[in-house]
mmCIF file of C-alpha atoms and ligand atoms in Angstrom:
data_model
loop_
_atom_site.group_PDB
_atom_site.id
_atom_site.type_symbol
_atom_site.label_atom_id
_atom_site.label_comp_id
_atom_site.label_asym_id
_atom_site.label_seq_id
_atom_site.Cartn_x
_atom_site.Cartn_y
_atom_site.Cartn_z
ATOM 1 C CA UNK A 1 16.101 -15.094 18.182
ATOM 2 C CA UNK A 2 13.503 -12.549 17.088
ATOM 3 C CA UNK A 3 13.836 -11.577 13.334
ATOM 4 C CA UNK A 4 13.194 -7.964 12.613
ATOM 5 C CA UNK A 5 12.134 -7.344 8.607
ATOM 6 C CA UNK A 6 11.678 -3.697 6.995
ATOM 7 C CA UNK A 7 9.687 -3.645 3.999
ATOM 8 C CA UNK A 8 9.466 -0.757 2.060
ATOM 9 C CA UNK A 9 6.208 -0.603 -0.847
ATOM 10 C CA UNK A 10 6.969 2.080 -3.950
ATOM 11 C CA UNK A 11 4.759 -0.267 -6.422
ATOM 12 C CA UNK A 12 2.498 2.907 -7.149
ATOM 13 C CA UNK A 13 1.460 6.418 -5.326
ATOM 14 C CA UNK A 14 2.184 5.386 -2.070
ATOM 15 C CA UNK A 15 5.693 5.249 -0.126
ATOM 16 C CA UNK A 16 5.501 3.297 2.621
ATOM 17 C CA UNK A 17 7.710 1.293 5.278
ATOM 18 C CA UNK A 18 6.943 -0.855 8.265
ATOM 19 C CA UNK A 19 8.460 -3.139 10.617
ATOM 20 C CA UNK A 20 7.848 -6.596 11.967
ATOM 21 C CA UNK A 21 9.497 -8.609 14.333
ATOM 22 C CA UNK A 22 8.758 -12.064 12.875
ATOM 23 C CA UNK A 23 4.942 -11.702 11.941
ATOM 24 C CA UNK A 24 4.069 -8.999 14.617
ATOM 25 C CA UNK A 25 3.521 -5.227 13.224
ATOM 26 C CA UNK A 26 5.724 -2.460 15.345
ATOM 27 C CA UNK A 27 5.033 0.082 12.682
ATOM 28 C CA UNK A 28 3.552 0.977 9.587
ATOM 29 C CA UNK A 29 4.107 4.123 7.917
ATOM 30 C CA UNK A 30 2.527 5.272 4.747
ATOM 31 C CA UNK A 31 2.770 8.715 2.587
ATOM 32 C CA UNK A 32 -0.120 9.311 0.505
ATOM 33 C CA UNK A 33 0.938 11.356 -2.560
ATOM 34 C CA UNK A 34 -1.330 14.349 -2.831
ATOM 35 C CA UNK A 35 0.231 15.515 -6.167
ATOM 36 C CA UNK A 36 -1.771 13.050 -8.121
ATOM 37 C CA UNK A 37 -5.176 14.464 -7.168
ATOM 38 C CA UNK A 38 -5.880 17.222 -9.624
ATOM 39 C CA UNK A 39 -5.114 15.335 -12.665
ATOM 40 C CA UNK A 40 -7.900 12.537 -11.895
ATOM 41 C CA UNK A 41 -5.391 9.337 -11.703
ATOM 42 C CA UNK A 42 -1.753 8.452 -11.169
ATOM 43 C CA UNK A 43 1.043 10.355 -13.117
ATOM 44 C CA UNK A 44 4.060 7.839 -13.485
ATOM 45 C CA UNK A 45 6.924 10.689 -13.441
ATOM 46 C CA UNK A 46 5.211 12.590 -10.458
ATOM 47 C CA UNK A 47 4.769 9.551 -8.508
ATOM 48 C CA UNK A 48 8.221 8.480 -8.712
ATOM 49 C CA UNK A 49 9.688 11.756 -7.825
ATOM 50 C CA UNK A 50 7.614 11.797 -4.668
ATOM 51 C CA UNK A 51 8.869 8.513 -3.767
ATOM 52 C CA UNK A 52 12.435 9.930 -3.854
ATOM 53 C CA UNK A 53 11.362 12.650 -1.539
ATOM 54 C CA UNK A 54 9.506 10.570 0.709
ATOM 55 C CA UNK A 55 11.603 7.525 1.340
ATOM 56 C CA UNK A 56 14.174 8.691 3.546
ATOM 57 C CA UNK A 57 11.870 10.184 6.058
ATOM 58 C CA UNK A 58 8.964 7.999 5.866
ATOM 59 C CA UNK A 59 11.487 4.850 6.577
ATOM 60 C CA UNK A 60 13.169 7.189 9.622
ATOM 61 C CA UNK A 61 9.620 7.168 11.123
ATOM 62 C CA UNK A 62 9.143 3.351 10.956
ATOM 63 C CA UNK A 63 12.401 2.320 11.904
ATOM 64 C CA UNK A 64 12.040 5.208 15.243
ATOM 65 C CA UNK A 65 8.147 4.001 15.559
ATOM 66 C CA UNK A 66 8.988 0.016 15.756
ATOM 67 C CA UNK A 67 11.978 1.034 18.491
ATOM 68 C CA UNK A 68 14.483 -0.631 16.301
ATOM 69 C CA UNK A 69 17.801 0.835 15.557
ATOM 70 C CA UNK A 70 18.690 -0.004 11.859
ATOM 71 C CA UNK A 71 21.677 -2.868 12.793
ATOM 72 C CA UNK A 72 19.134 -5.026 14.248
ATOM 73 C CA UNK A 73 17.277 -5.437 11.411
ATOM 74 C CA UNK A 74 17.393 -8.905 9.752
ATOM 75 C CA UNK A 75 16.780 -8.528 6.164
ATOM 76 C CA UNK A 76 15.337 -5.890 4.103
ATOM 77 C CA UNK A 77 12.104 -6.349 1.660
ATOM 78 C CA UNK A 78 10.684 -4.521 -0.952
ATOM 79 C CA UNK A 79 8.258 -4.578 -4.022
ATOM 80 C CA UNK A 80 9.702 -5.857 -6.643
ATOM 81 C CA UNK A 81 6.703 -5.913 -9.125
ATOM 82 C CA UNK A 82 4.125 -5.552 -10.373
ATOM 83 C CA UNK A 83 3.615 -1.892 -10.321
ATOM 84 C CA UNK A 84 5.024 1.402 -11.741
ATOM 85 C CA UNK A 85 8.394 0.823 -12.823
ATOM 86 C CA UNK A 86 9.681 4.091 -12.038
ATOM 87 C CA UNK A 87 7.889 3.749 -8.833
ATOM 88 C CA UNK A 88 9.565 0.575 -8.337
ATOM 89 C CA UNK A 89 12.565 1.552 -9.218
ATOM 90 C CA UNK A 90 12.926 3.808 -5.970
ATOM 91 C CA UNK A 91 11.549 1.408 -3.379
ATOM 92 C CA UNK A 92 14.419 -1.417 -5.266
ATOM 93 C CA UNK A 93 17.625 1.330 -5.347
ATOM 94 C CA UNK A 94 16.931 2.312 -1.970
ATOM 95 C CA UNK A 95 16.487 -1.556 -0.514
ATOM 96 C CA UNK A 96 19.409 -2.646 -2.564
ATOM 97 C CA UNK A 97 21.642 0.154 -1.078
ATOM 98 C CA UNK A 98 20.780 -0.295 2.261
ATOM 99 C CA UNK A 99 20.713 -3.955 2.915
ATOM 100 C CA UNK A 100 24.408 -3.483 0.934
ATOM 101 C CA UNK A 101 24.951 -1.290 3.555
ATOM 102 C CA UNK A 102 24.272 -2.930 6.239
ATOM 103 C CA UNK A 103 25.251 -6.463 4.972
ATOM 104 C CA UNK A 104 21.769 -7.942 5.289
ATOM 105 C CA UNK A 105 19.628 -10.327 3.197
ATOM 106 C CA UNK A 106 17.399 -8.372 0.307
ATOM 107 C CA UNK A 107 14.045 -9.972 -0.405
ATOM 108 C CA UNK A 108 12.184 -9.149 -3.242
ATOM 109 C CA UNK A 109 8.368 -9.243 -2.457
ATOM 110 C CA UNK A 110 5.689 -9.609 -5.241
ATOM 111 C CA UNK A 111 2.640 -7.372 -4.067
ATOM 112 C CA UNK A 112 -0.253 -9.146 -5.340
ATOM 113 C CA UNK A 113 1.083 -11.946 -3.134
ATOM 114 C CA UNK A 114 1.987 -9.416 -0.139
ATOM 115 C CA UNK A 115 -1.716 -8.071 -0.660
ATOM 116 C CA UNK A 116 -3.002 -11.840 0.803
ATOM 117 C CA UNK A 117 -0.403 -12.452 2.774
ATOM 118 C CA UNK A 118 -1.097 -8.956 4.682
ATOM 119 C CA UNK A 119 -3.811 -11.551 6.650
ATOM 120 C CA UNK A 120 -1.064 -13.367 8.520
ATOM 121 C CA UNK A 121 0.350 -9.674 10.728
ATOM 122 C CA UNK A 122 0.068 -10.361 14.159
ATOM 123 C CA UNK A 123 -1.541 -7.259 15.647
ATOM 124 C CA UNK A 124 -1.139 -7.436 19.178
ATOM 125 C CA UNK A 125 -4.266 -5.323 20.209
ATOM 126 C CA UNK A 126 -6.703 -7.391 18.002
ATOM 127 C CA UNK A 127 -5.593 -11.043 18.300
ATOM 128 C CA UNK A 128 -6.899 -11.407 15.085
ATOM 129 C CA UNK A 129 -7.785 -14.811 13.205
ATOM 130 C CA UNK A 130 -5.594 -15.630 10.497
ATOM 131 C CA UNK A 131 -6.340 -18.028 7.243
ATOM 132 C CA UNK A 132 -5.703 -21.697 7.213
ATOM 133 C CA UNK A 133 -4.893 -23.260 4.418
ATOM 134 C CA UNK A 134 -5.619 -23.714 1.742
ATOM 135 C CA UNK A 135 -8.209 -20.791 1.581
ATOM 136 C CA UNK A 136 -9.047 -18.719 -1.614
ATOM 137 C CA UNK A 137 -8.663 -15.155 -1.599
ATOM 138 C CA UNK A 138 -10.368 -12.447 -3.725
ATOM 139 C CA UNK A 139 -7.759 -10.010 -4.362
ATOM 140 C CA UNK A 140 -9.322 -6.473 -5.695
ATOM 141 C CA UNK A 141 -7.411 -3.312 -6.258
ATOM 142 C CA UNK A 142 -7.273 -0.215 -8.818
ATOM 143 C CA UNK A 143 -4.743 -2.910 -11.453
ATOM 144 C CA UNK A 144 -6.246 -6.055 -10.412
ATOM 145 C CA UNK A 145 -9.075 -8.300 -9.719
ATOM 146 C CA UNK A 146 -8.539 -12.718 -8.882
ATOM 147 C CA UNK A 147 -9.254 -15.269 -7.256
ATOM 148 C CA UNK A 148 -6.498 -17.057 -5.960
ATOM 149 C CA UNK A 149 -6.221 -20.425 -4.033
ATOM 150 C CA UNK A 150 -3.834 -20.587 -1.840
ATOM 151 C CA UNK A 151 -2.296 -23.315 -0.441
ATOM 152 C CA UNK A 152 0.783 -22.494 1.531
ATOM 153 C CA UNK A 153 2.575 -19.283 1.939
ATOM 154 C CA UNK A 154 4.089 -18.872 -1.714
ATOM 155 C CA UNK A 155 2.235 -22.242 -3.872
ATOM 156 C CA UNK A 156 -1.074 -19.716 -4.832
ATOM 157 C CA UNK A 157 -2.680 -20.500 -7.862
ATOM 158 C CA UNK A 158 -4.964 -17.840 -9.568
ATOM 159 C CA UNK A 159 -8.494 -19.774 -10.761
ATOM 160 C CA UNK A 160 -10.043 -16.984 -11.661
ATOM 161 C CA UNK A 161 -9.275 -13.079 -13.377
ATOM 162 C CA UNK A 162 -10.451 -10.623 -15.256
ATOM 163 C CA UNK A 163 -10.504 -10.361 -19.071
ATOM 164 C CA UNK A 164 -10.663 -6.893 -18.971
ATOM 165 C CA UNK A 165 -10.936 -3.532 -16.488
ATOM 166 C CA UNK A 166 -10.525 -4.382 -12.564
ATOM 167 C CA UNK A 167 -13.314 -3.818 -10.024
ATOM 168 C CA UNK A 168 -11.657 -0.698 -8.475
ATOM 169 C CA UNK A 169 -11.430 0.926 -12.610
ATOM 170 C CA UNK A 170 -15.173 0.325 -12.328
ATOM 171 C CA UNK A 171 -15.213 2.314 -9.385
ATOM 172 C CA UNK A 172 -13.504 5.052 -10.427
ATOM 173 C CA UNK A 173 -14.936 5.040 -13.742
ATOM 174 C CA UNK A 174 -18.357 5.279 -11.970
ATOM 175 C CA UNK A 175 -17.237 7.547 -9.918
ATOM 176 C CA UNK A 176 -15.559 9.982 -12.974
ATOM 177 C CA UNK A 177 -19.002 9.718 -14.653
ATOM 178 C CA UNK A 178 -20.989 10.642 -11.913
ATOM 179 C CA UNK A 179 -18.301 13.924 -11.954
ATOM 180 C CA UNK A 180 -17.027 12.657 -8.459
ATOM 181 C CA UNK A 181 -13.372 12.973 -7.258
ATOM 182 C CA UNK A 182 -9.992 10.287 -7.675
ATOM 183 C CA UNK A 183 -10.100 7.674 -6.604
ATOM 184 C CA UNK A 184 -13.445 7.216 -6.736
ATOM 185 C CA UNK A 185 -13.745 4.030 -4.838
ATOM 186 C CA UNK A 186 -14.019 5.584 -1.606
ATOM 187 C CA UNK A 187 -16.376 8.073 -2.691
ATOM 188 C CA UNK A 188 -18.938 6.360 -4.108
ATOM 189 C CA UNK A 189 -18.821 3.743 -1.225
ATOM 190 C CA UNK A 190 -19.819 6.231 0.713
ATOM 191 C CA UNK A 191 -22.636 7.900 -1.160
ATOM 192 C CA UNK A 192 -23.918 4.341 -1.880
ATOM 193 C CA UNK A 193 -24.781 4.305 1.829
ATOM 194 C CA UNK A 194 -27.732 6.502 2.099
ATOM 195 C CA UNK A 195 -29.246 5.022 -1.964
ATOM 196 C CA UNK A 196 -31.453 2.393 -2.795
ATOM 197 C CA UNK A 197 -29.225 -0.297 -4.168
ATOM 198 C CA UNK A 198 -32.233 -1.889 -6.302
ATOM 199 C CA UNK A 199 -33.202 1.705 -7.760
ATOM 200 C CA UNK A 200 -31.599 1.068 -11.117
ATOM 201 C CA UNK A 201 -30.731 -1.835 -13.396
ATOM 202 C CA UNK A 202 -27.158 -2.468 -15.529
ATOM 203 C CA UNK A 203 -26.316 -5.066 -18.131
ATOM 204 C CA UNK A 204 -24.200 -7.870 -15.754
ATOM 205 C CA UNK A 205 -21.527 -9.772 -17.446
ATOM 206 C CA UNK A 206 -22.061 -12.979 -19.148
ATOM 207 C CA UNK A 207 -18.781 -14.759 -19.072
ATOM 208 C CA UNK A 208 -18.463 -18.405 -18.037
ATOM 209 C CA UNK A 209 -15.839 -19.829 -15.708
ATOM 210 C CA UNK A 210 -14.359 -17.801 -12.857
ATOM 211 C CA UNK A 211 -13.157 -15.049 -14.435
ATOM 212 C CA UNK A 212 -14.010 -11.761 -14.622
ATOM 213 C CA UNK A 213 -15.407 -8.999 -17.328
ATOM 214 C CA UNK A 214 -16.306 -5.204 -15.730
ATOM 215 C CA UNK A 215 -16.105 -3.252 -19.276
ATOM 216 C CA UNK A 216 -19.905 -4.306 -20.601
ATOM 217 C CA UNK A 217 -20.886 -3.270 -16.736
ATOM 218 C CA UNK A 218 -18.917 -0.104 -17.195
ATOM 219 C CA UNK A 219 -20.296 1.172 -20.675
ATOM 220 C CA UNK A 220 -23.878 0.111 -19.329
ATOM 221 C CA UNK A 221 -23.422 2.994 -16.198
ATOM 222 C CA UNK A 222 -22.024 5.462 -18.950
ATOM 223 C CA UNK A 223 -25.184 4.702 -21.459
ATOM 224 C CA UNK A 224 -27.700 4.760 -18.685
ATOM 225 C CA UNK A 225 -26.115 8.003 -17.107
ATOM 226 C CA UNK A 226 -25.934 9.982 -20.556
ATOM 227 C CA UNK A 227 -29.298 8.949 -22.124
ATOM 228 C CA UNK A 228 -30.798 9.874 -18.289
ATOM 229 C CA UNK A 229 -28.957 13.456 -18.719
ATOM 230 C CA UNK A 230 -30.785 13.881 -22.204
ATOM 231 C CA UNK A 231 -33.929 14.094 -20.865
ATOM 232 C CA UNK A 232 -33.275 15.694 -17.207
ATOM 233 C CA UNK A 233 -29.761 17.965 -17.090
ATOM 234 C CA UNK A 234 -30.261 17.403 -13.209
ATOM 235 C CA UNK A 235 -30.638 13.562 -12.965
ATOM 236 C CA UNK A 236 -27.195 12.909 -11.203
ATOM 237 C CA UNK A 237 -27.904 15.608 -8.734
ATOM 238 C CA UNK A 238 -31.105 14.423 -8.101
ATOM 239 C CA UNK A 239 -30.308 10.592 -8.036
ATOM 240 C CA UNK A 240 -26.771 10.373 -6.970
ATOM 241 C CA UNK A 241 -27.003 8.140 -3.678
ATOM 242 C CA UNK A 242 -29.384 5.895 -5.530
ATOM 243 C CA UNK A 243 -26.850 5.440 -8.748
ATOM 244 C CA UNK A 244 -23.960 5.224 -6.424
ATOM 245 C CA UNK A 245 -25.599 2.212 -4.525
ATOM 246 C CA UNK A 246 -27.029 0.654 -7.408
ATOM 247 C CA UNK A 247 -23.752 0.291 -9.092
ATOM 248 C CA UNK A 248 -21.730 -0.874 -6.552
ATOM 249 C CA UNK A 249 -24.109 -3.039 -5.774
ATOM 250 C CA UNK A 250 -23.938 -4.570 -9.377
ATOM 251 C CA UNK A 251 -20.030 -4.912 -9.083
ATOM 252 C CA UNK A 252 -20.282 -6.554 -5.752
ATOM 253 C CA UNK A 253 -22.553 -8.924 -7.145
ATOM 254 C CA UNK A 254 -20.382 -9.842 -10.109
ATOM 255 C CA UNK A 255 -17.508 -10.348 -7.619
ATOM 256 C CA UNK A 256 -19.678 -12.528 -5.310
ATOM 257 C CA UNK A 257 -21.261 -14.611 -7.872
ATOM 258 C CA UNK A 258 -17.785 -15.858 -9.027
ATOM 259 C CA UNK A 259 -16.652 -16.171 -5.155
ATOM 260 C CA UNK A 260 -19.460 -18.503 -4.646
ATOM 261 C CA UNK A 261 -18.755 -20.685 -7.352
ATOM 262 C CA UNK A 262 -15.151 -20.741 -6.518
ATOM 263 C CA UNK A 263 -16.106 -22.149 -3.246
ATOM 264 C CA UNK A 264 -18.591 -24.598 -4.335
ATOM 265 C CA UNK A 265 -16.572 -25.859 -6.858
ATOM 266 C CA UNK A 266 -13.167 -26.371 -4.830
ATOM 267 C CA UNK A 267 -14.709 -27.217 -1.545
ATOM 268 C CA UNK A 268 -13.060 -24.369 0.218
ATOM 269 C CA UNK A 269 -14.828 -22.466 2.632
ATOM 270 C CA UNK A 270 -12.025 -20.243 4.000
ATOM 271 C CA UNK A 271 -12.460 -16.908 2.401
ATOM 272 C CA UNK A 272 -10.737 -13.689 2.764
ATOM 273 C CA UNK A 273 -10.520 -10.309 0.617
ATOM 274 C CA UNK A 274 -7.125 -8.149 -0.322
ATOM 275 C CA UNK A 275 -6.351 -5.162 -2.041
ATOM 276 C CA UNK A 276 -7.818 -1.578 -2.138
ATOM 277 C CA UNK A 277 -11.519 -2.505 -3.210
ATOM 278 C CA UNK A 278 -12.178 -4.739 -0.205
ATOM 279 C CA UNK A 279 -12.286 -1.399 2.204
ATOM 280 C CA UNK A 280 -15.635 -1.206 0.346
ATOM 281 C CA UNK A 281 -18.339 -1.381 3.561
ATOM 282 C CA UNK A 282 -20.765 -3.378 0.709
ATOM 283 C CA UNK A 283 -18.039 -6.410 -0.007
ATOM 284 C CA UNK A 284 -16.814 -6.336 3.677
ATOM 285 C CA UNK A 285 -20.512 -6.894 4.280
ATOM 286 C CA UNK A 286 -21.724 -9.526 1.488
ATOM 287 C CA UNK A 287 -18.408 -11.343 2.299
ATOM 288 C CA UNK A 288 -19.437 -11.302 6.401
ATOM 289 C CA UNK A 289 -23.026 -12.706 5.712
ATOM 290 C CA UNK A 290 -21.383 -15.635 3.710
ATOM 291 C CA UNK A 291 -20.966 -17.072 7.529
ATOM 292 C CA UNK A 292 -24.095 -17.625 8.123
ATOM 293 C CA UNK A 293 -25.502 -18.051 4.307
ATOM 294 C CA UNK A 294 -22.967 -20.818 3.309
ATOM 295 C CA UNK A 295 -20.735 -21.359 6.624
ATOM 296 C CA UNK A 296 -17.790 -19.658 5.413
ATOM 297 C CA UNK A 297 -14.923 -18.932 7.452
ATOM 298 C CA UNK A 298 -14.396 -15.143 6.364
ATOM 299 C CA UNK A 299 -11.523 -13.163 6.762
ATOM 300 C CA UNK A 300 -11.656 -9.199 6.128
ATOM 301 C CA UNK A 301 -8.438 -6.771 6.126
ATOM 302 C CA UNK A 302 -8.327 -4.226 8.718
ATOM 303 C CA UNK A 303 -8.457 -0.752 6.718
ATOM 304 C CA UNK A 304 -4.777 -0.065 6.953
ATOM 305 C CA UNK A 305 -3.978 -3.115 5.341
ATOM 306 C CA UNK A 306 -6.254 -2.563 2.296
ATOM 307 C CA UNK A 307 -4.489 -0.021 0.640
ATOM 308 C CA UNK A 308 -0.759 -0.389 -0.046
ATOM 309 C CA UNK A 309 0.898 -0.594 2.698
ATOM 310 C CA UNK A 310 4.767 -2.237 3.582
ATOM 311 C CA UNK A 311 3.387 -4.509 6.592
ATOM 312 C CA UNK A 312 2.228 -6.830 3.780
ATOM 313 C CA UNK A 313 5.873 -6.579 2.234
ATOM 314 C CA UNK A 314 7.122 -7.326 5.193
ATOM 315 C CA UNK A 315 5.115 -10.176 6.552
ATOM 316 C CA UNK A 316 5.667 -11.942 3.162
ATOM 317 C CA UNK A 317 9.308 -11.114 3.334
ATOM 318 C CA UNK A 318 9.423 -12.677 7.077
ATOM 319 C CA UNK A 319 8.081 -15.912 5.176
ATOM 320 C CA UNK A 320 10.544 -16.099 2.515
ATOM 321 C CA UNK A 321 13.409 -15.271 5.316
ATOM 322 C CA UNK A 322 12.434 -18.332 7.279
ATOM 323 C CA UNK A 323 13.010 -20.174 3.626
ATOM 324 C CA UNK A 324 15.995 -18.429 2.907
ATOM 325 C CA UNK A 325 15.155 -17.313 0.002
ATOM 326 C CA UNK A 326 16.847 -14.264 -1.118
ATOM 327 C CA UNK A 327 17.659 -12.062 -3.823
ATOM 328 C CA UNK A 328 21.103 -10.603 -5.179
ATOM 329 C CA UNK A 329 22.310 -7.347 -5.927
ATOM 330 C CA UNK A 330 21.229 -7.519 -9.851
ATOM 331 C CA UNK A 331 17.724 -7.756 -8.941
ATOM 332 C CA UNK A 332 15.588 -5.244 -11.237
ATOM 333 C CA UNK A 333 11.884 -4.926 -11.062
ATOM 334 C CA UNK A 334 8.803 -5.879 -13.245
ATOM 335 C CA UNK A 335 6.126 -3.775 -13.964
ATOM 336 C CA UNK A 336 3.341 -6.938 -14.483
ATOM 337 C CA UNK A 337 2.866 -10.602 -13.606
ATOM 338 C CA UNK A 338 5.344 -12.193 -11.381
ATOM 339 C CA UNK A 339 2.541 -14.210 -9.536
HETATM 340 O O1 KG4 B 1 -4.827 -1.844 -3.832
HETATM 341 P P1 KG4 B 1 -4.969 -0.398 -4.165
HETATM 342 O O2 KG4 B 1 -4.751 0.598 -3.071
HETATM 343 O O3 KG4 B 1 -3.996 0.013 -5.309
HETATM 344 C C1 KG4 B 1 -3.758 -0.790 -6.413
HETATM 345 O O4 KG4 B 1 -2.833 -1.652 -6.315
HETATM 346 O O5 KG4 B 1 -4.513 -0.628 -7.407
HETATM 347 O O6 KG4 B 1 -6.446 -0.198 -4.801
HETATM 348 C C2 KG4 B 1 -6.912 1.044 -5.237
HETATM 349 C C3 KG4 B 1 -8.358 0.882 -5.722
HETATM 350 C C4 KG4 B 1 -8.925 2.133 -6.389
HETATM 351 O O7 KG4 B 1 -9.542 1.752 -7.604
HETATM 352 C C5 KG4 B 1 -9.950 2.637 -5.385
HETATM 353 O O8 KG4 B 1 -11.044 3.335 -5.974
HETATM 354 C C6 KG4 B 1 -10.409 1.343 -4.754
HETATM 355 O O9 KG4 B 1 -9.221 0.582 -4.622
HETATM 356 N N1 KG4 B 1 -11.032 1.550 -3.426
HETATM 357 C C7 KG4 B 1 -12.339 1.311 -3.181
HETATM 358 C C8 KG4 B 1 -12.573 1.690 -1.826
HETATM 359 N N2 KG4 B 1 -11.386 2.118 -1.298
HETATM 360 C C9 KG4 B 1 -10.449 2.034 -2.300
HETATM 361 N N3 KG4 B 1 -13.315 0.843 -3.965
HETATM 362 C C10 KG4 B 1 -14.544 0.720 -3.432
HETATM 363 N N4 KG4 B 1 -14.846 1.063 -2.153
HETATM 364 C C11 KG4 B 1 -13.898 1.530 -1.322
HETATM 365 N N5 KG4 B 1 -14.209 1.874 -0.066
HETATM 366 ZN ZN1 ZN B 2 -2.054 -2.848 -4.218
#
């Protein structure tokens, strides 16, 4: 028998809902909050009260999108954590009260795991490859940035993070000095495209291991940018495709570096990218040539499932389902860890 999962994702600024039956996708809707725009990041209290106004009709849509009327759905998951906790809160409320409801199974979803797992949906226009394990995954987003090795659905084990900011703050950071919109991610990915990624130089992180370090990378841009603006009030006009390119060049090739040596030193050559930074067109790219370079098996989210997004609750949710493993009434959400 077919086993239909809604997932609902409130973690941070976007409400969302989808549903599967088992690991295929029938919908997938998301509401981008617009309210957040004009204050340059994410405002906790506004984001939660837009997920109170959007939940109800954005889980209407994916419930009359899939074709599924509500009692034939199997279980409900949500986002439990890590995220906003009045964000959270929401997404948890609403899932508790409706699987109550309709005497279903709640499954509480950790989105950093959800975020790799969002490479086992079965689209049925794509037939797309999935991951076999174990395979490591570079997950990137706005909160986070690790490498993770997984080697079954729920036993992943993070080898790598960083110390400090996460590749997408280093983004937007760029992106806020450069006097470009939130988030800034997007933006400068697509400015980069027309600069010369060599044109100028930053101080790359020294750090040892696997993990991570963006901040020295970060205060570089903002020295280089300021001192530049001494001397010529015009530079960023005048150089802005070239600085956008040359600094996401430099954080790709702190994330690759790190990637690399993950590989070489586990073995593993199945490698796929999750979370909001890995819609950038210069990591979708570096990651791609890794086929040929180093015979890497690559696997790359489609857009949609980059950004938050409840397929990914959902798929993970299916998984814990077919382990049985649910959660109880007096569930409450985290706002970190979890993983
Ligand atoms: O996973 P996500 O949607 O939310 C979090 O859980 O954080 O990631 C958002 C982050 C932001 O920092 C945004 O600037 C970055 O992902 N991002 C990008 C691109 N699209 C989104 N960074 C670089 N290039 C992109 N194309
Ligand atoms: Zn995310």
């Amino acid at each position: 028998m077919p086993v239909y999962i809604l997932g609902i994702e409130s973690s941070c600024d976007d409400t969302s809902a989808a549903v599967l039956r088992n690991t295929c996708m029938l919908s997938n809707v998301v509401a981008n909050q617009q309210v957040h725009n004009d204050f340059g990041g994410v405002v906790p209290e506004l984001a939660s009260r837009a997920h109170q106004q959007n939940i109800i009709p954005v889980i209407d849509k994916a419930l009359k999108e899939a074709k599924v009327q509500k009692e034939q759905l199997s279980a409900i998951a949500f986002t439990r954590g890590p995220g906003l906790l009045g964000s959270l809160l929401v997404g948890t409320s609403f899932a508790k009260a409706m699987a109550l409801g309709l005497n279903i199974p709640l499954i509480d979803v950790n989105h950093m795991q959800a975020h790799i797992l969002s490479h086992f949906i079965l689209r049925k226009a794509s037939n797309n490859p999935i991951p076999h394990f174990p395979f490591l995954c570079l997950t990137v987003s706005g909160g986070h940035t690790q490498i993770v090795m997984i080697k079954d659905y729920f036993d992943m084990a993070i080898i790598g993070r960083t110390i400090d900011d996460a590749a997408g703050e280093a983004f937007d950071k760029a992106a806020k000095i450069l006097g470009l919109g939130y988030p800034g991610g997007p933006l400068v990915d697509k400015l980069a495209v027309a600069g010369n990624p060599l044109a100028f130089k930053f101080s790359k992180p020294s750090i040892t291991g696997l993990d991570y370090s963006f901040s020295g990378l970060k205060t570089s841009f903002l020295y280089f940018v300021r001192d530049r603006l001494k001397e010529n009030p015009g530079f960023i006009d005048e150089h802005l495709s070239d600085l956008c390119a040359s600094m996401q060049s430099s954080i790709i090739h702190v994330l690759m570096d790190k990637l690399i040596k993950a590989s070489e030193q586990t073995g593993i050559k199945e490698v796929a990218i999750a979370g909001g930074v890995s819609a950038n067109s210069g990591l979708r790219n570096a990651i791609t040539a890794m086929q040929s370079k180093a015979g890497w098996n690559t696997y790359i989210p489609e857009f949609q499932f980059t950004t938050d997004n409840a397929a990914m609750i959902a798929v993970a949710g299916y998984f814990k389902f077919l382990k049985g493993e649910f959660t109880s009434q007096s569930v409450t959400p985290y706002s970190r860890g979890g993983m």
